[in-house]
């Protein structure tokens, strides 16, 4: 297929790489001037605008940070919508608002094109290993058309529902569990450190029991190493929990743990740590407890 890829950041670059390795022709654009050299060396075409991407590709994938970025990439000046022709497929794999997604999809459908929201979970490791979990909302025929592409990037792909926005709702649910679990791991390691128990041994022991999780393993390790290179930036976690709480407000749903986690990520961002990995939330708790989880400091 001729595949357009808009947003070649931490996640987009390795995802696009898998599509290229799978034999698809790539048409790329990013606001950042330097596109990944490996993709260009592999024959990907650098396009001057998102419109040019949509003119040349049959399927246009977006992997940009937030709701306003998807809106700008699709509908801004020289946006993809200006280059679309009837029959093309737009797939937004960014994590954004479900409500805005329904609106974007309706505007793309009005051009005679199909739309899928297909946010992912699994982080950079999942993007690099092509093992992402892909949560999809949109028509079955669009899902069927996109499936060969999803299979190159992910390990699990689920059509959550045929309404656009259903995939983003699933991603919001994912972020409740991720955001709260990162906080729980941080709390456990801070308690261990303050009590004088070795946080590394505590994590190691817990990995064999009921508290074991991918987050205890990966993010717990980051906290112990004091390694907060992203990964998943704290500002993106804050954005995702804002999506969660805004949906909760609209629907009248009580989400006390998500609300507490959001406050902690707000504090992290207010401390100037918005570009660090979200596991740096442990530093907020360390400072409140006057202790340190990482033997190396930070
Ligand atoms: P990133 O900031 O590394 O990459 C986003 C890219 O989009 C940047 O290169 C930016 O220049 C580009 N961009 C922004 N607006 C654009 C526009 N209008 N036109 C063209 N390019 C534009 O972010 P990321 O970590 O790759 O995350 C992308 C999305 O994936 C986010 O929604 C994030 O929440 C989600 N996500 C990230 C992770 C992770 O671990 N990093 C995991 C799961 C989901």
Short mmCIF file of C-alpha atoms and ligand atoms in Angstrom, two decimals:
data_model
loop_
_atom_site.label_atom_id
_atom_site.label_comp_id
_atom_site.label_asym_id
_atom_site.label_seq_id
_atom_site.Cartn_x
_atom_site.Cartn_y
_atom_site.Cartn_z
CA UNK A 1 0.00 0.00 0.00
CA UNK A 2 0.97 3.65 -0.31
CA UNK A 3 0.99 4.71 3.34
CA UNK A 4 1.30 8.27 4.61
CA UNK A 5 2.79 8.69 8.07
CA UNK A 6 2.39 12.01 9.91
CA UNK A 7 4.33 12.38 13.19
CA UNK A 8 7.66 10.54 13.22
CA UNK A 9 8.50 10.95 16.91
CA UNK A 10 9.49 8.43 19.57
CA UNK A 11 6.59 6.13 18.62
CA UNK A 12 5.92 7.02 14.98
CA UNK A 13 9.45 6.40 13.68
CA UNK A 14 9.72 2.74 14.72
CA UNK A 15 6.07 2.07 13.76
CA UNK A 16 6.67 3.47 10.26
CA UNK A 17 9.86 1.41 10.08
CA UNK A 18 7.84 -1.80 10.48
CA UNK A 19 5.49 -0.77 7.67
CA UNK A 20 8.47 -0.10 5.42
CA UNK A 21 10.04 -3.45 6.33
CA UNK A 22 6.68 -5.03 5.46
CA UNK A 23 7.00 -3.74 1.89
CA UNK A 24 4.75 -0.67 2.00
CA UNK A 25 5.71 2.62 0.31
CA UNK A 26 5.94 5.47 2.83
CA UNK A 27 5.14 9.19 2.43
CA UNK A 28 6.25 11.16 5.49
CA UNK A 29 5.75 14.54 7.10
CA UNK A 30 6.62 15.95 10.52
CA UNK A 31 6.75 19.51 11.84
CA UNK A 32 10.33 18.75 12.88
CA UNK A 33 12.56 19.27 9.82
CA UNK A 34 14.69 16.15 10.18
CA UNK A 35 12.87 12.96 9.26
CA UNK A 36 14.36 9.64 10.45
CA UNK A 37 17.34 9.00 8.12
CA UNK A 38 16.83 5.20 8.14
CA UNK A 39 13.33 5.60 6.67
CA UNK A 40 14.56 7.96 3.94
CA UNK A 41 17.45 5.61 3.17
CA UNK A 42 14.86 2.83 2.82
CA UNK A 43 13.05 4.78 0.09
CA UNK A 44 10.46 6.77 2.06
CA UNK A 45 9.39 10.02 0.37
CA UNK A 46 9.72 13.24 2.39
CA UNK A 47 6.61 15.39 1.78
CA UNK A 48 6.51 19.16 2.22
CA UNK A 49 3.16 19.16 4.03
CA UNK A 50 0.46 16.93 5.48
CA UNK A 51 -1.62 17.81 2.41
CA UNK A 52 1.12 16.38 0.16
CA UNK A 53 1.13 13.18 2.24
CA UNK A 54 -2.62 12.77 1.74
CA UNK A 55 -2.38 13.52 -1.99
CA UNK A 56 0.12 10.71 -2.53
CA UNK A 57 -0.93 8.02 -0.05
CA UNK A 58 -4.03 5.79 0.00
CA UNK A 59 -3.91 5.34 3.78
CA UNK A 60 -2.85 8.23 6.04
CA UNK A 61 -1.67 7.40 9.58
CA UNK A 62 -1.22 10.07 12.27
CA UNK A 63 0.94 9.68 15.40
CA UNK A 64 1.05 13.18 16.93
CA UNK A 65 0.95 14.23 20.59
CA UNK A 66 -2.48 15.69 21.43
CA UNK A 67 -5.99 16.59 20.20
CA UNK A 68 -5.02 20.05 18.82
CA UNK A 69 -2.13 18.41 16.92
CA UNK A 70 -4.43 15.90 15.20
CA UNK A 71 -6.82 18.75 14.38
CA UNK A 72 -4.00 20.87 12.93
CA UNK A 73 -2.54 17.96 10.96
CA UNK A 74 -5.93 17.14 9.44
CA UNK A 75 -7.71 20.46 9.10
CA UNK A 76 -5.08 23.20 9.50
CA UNK A 77 -3.55 25.10 6.57
CA UNK A 78 -2.01 22.57 4.16
CA UNK A 79 -3.60 19.86 6.31
CA UNK A 80 -4.25 16.30 5.19
CA UNK A 81 -7.95 16.98 4.55
CA UNK A 82 -6.99 19.29 1.66
CA UNK A 83 -5.18 16.43 -0.07
CA UNK A 84 -7.67 13.60 0.50
CA UNK A 85 -9.80 12.12 -2.28
CA UNK A 86 -12.84 9.88 -1.85
CA UNK A 87 -12.02 6.30 -0.91
CA UNK A 88 -8.92 7.03 1.15
CA UNK A 89 -8.52 5.90 4.77
CA UNK A 90 -7.34 8.05 7.70
CA UNK A 91 -6.08 6.28 10.85
CA UNK A 92 -5.32 8.38 13.93
CA UNK A 93 -3.06 6.33 16.22
CA UNK A 94 -2.40 9.27 18.59
CA UNK A 95 -4.04 9.23 22.05
CA UNK A 96 -6.60 12.05 21.97
CA UNK A 97 -10.11 13.04 23.08
CA UNK A 98 -12.89 10.55 22.13
CA UNK A 99 -15.39 13.40 21.63
CA UNK A 100 -13.11 15.35 19.30
CA UNK A 101 -12.40 12.08 17.47
CA UNK A 102 -16.09 11.64 16.60
CA UNK A 103 -16.12 15.18 15.18
CA UNK A 104 -12.90 14.68 13.16
CA UNK A 105 -14.24 11.39 11.78
CA UNK A 106 -17.51 13.03 10.65
CA UNK A 107 -15.55 15.74 8.81
CA UNK A 108 -13.32 13.15 7.11
CA UNK A 109 -16.34 10.96 6.24
CA UNK A 110 -17.93 14.03 4.58
CA UNK A 111 -15.01 13.92 2.11
CA UNK A 112 -15.95 10.34 1.17
CA UNK A 113 -13.11 8.85 3.25
CA UNK A 114 -13.11 6.29 6.05
CA UNK A 115 -11.72 7.04 9.52
CA UNK A 116 -10.38 4.88 12.33
CA UNK A 117 -9.18 5.89 15.77
CA UNK A 118 -6.49 3.39 16.74
CA UNK A 119 -4.48 4.49 19.77
CA UNK A 120 -1.85 2.16 21.16
CA UNK A 121 -0.38 0.87 24.40
CA UNK A 122 2.99 -0.77 24.98
CA UNK A 123 5.31 2.23 24.89
CA UNK A 124 8.53 2.63 22.99
CA UNK A 125 9.46 -1.01 23.64
CA UNK A 126 6.17 -2.12 22.06
CA UNK A 127 6.68 0.23 19.10
CA UNK A 128 10.21 -1.05 18.51
CA UNK A 129 9.26 -4.72 18.91
CA UNK A 130 6.04 -4.41 16.87
CA UNK A 131 4.12 -5.73 19.87
CA UNK A 132 1.77 -2.78 20.45
CA UNK A 133 -1.77 -3.24 21.70
CA UNK A 134 -3.99 -1.40 19.21
CA UNK A 135 -7.48 -0.29 20.30
CA UNK A 136 -9.70 0.56 17.37
CA UNK A 137 -12.94 2.45 16.82
CA UNK A 138 -14.65 2.73 13.44
CA UNK A 139 -16.38 0.80 10.67
CA UNK A 140 -15.61 -2.89 10.20
CA UNK A 141 -14.65 -2.37 6.53
CA UNK A 142 -12.04 0.22 7.55
CA UNK A 143 -10.69 -2.11 10.24
CA UNK A 144 -10.41 -4.96 7.72
CA UNK A 145 -8.51 -2.71 5.33
CA UNK A 146 -6.13 -1.51 8.05
CA UNK A 147 -5.54 -4.93 9.61
CA UNK A 148 -2.48 -5.87 7.48
CA UNK A 149 -0.84 -2.61 8.62
CA UNK A 150 -1.83 -3.11 12.26
CA UNK A 151 -0.37 -6.64 12.14
CA UNK A 152 3.02 -5.20 11.19
CA UNK A 153 3.02 -2.80 14.18
CA UNK A 154 1.15 -4.65 16.91
CA UNK A 155 0.63 -7.90 18.76
CA UNK A 156 -3.01 -7.43 19.75
CA UNK A 157 -5.55 -5.44 17.75
CA UNK A 158 -9.16 -5.20 18.83
CA UNK A 159 -12.07 -3.49 17.13
CA UNK A 160 -13.65 -2.13 20.31
CA UNK A 161 -16.70 -0.82 18.47
CA UNK A 162 -17.83 0.53 15.15
CA UNK A 163 -18.31 4.08 16.46
CA UNK A 164 -15.37 6.45 16.02
CA UNK A 165 -14.11 7.31 19.50
CA UNK A 166 -14.53 3.79 20.90
CA UNK A 167 -10.79 3.13 20.49
CA UNK A 168 -9.97 6.37 22.31
CA UNK A 169 -12.34 5.43 25.16
CA UNK A 170 -10.43 2.15 25.53
CA UNK A 171 -7.12 4.05 25.58
CA UNK A 172 -8.51 6.34 28.33
CA UNK A 173 -9.36 3.20 30.36
CA UNK A 174 -5.81 1.98 29.75
CA UNK A 175 -4.38 5.24 31.04
CA UNK A 176 -6.37 5.06 34.27
CA UNK A 177 -4.71 1.72 35.01
CA UNK A 178 -1.24 2.81 33.82
CA UNK A 179 -1.26 6.22 35.55
CA UNK A 180 -2.53 4.84 38.85
CA UNK A 181 -0.18 1.82 38.76
CA UNK A 182 2.90 3.98 38.12
CA UNK A 183 1.83 6.00 41.16
CA UNK A 184 1.30 2.82 43.23
CA UNK A 185 4.77 1.48 42.32
CA UNK A 186 6.32 4.84 43.25
CA UNK A 187 4.48 4.85 46.60
CA UNK A 188 5.65 1.30 47.41
CA UNK A 189 9.31 2.06 46.62
CA UNK A 190 9.24 5.33 48.59
CA UNK A 191 7.76 3.55 51.62
CA UNK A 192 10.49 0.88 51.38
CA UNK A 193 13.25 3.52 51.11
CA UNK A 194 11.92 5.59 54.01
CA UNK A 195 11.64 2.45 56.18
CA UNK A 196 15.25 1.56 55.43
CA UNK A 197 14.46 -1.59 53.40
CA UNK A 198 16.33 -1.94 50.08
CA UNK A 199 13.83 -0.80 47.40
CA UNK A 200 15.62 -2.94 44.78
CA UNK A 201 15.14 -6.10 46.87
CA UNK A 202 11.52 -5.11 47.57
CA UNK A 203 10.83 -4.77 43.83
CA UNK A 204 12.60 -8.04 43.09
CA UNK A 205 10.55 -9.89 45.72
CA UNK A 206 7.27 -8.32 44.57
CA UNK A 207 7.92 -9.35 40.96
CA UNK A 208 7.30 -12.96 42.03
CA UNK A 209 3.96 -12.30 43.70
CA UNK A 210 0.49 -10.88 43.21
CA UNK A 211 1.78 -7.30 42.84
CA UNK A 212 3.86 -8.21 39.79
CA UNK A 213 3.20 -6.18 36.65
CA UNK A 214 4.92 -4.80 33.57
CA UNK A 215 4.90 -1.42 35.29
CA UNK A 216 6.56 -2.73 38.46
CA UNK A 217 9.15 -4.34 36.19
CA UNK A 218 9.88 -1.50 33.73
CA UNK A 219 8.96 1.67 35.57
CA UNK A 220 10.09 0.26 38.92
CA UNK A 221 13.51 -0.36 37.33
CA UNK A 222 13.62 3.21 36.00
CA UNK A 223 12.83 4.58 39.49
CA UNK A 224 15.60 2.47 41.04
CA UNK A 225 18.07 3.59 38.37
CA UNK A 226 16.96 7.24 38.56
CA UNK A 227 16.62 7.00 34.75
CA UNK A 228 13.89 9.35 33.60
CA UNK A 229 14.80 9.68 29.92
CA UNK A 230 11.50 9.30 27.98
CA UNK A 231 9.89 6.83 27.18
CA UNK A 232 6.53 8.33 27.83
CA UNK A 233 6.75 12.00 28.73
CA UNK A 234 5.05 13.21 31.91
CA UNK A 235 3.21 15.86 29.85
CA UNK A 236 1.63 13.08 27.74
CA UNK A 237 0.48 11.22 30.86
CA UNK A 238 -1.01 14.48 32.19
CA UNK A 239 -2.77 14.96 28.83
CA UNK A 240 -4.19 11.41 28.93
CA UNK A 241 -5.48 11.79 32.50
CA UNK A 242 -7.08 15.09 31.45
CA UNK A 243 -8.91 13.17 28.70
CA UNK A 244 -10.00 10.60 31.31
CA UNK A 245 -11.27 13.19 33.80
CA UNK A 246 -12.99 15.26 31.17
CA UNK A 247 -14.90 12.14 30.00
CA UNK A 248 -15.68 11.36 33.67
CA UNK A 249 -17.08 14.88 34.13
CA UNK A 250 -19.22 14.64 30.99
CA UNK A 251 -20.58 11.23 31.99
CA UNK A 252 -20.94 11.87 35.74
CA UNK A 253 -18.53 9.07 36.63
CA UNK A 254 -16.53 9.13 39.90
CA UNK A 255 -12.84 8.26 39.35
CA UNK A 256 -11.05 9.07 42.62
CA UNK A 257 -7.77 7.27 41.86
CA UNK A 258 -7.41 8.85 38.41
CA UNK A 259 -8.05 12.27 39.96
CA UNK A 260 -5.31 11.74 42.57
CA UNK A 261 -2.86 10.50 39.96
CA UNK A 262 -3.58 13.53 37.78
CA UNK A 263 -2.72 15.84 40.71
CA UNK A 264 0.65 14.14 41.11
CA UNK A 265 1.45 14.47 37.39
CA UNK A 266 0.34 18.12 37.56
CA UNK A 267 2.87 18.62 40.36
CA UNK A 268 5.58 16.90 38.33
CA UNK A 269 4.93 19.17 35.37
CA UNK A 270 4.78 22.26 37.57
CA UNK A 271 8.27 21.35 38.85
CA UNK A 272 9.58 21.65 35.29
CA UNK A 273 9.75 17.88 34.72
CA UNK A 274 7.15 17.66 31.93
CA UNK A 275 9.70 16.29 29.42
CA UNK A 276 10.90 13.51 31.74
CA UNK A 277 9.48 9.98 31.69
CA UNK A 278 6.27 9.70 33.73
CA UNK A 279 8.02 7.33 36.15
CA UNK A 280 9.70 10.52 37.50
CA UNK A 281 6.48 10.96 39.49
CA UNK A 282 8.45 9.07 42.17
CA UNK A 283 10.54 12.22 42.68
CA UNK A 284 7.49 14.17 43.89
CA UNK A 285 6.80 11.49 46.52
CA UNK A 286 10.50 11.21 47.44
CA UNK A 287 10.66 14.95 48.14
CA UNK A 288 7.50 14.84 50.26
CA UNK A 289 8.96 11.93 52.27
CA UNK A 290 12.55 13.30 52.31
CA UNK A 291 14.06 10.08 51.05
CA UNK A 292 15.52 8.65 47.88
CA UNK A 293 14.64 5.41 46.07
CA UNK A 294 17.60 5.41 43.69
CA UNK A 295 20.97 4.71 45.31
CA UNK A 296 22.55 6.82 42.54
CA UNK A 297 20.39 9.83 43.33
CA UNK A 298 19.14 11.79 40.36
P1 LIG B 1 6.55 12.64 20.12
O1 LIG B 1 6.41 14.03 20.63
O2 LIG B 1 7.86 11.93 20.27
O3 LIG B 1 6.18 12.59 18.55
C1 LIG B 1 5.11 13.31 17.98
C2 LIG B 1 5.58 13.87 16.63
O4 LIG B 1 4.46 14.51 16.00
C3 LIG B 1 6.68 14.93 16.77
O5 LIG B 1 7.80 14.56 15.97
C4 LIG B 1 6.01 16.22 16.27
O6 LIG B 1 6.90 17.10 15.60
C5 LIG B 1 4.96 15.66 15.33
N1 LIG B 1 3.84 16.58 15.08
C6 LIG B 1 3.10 17.28 15.97
N2 LIG B 1 2.15 17.99 15.33
C7 LIG B 1 2.28 17.71 14.01
C8 LIG B 1 1.61 18.16 12.84
N3 LIG B 1 0.56 19.02 12.91
N4 LIG B 1 2.03 17.71 11.63
C9 LIG B 1 3.08 16.86 11.54
N5 LIG B 1 3.76 16.40 12.61
C10 LIG B 1 3.36 16.83 13.83
O7 LIG B 1 5.36 11.81 20.83
P2 LIG B 1 5.23 10.21 20.98
O8 LIG B 1 5.79 9.80 22.30
O9 LIG B 1 5.69 9.56 19.72
O10 LIG B 1 3.64 10.09 21.14
C11 LIG B 1 2.75 10.18 20.03
C12 LIG B 1 1.35 9.75 20.50
O11 LIG B 1 1.42 8.39 20.96
C13 LIG B 1 0.80 10.57 21.68
O12 LIG B 1 -0.58 10.77 21.52
C14 LIG B 1 1.11 9.70 22.89
O13 LIG B 1 0.22 9.94 23.97
C15 LIG B 1 0.91 8.31 22.29
N6 LIG B 1 1.63 7.24 22.98
C16 LIG B 1 2.94 7.41 23.35
C17 LIG B 1 3.61 6.38 24.03
C18 LIG B 1 5.06 6.52 24.47
O14 LIG B 1 5.54 5.66 25.25
N7 LIG B 1 5.79 7.55 24.05
C19 LIG B 1 2.93 5.18 24.30
C20 LIG B 1 1.62 5.02 23.87
C21 LIG B 1 0.97 6.07 23.21
#
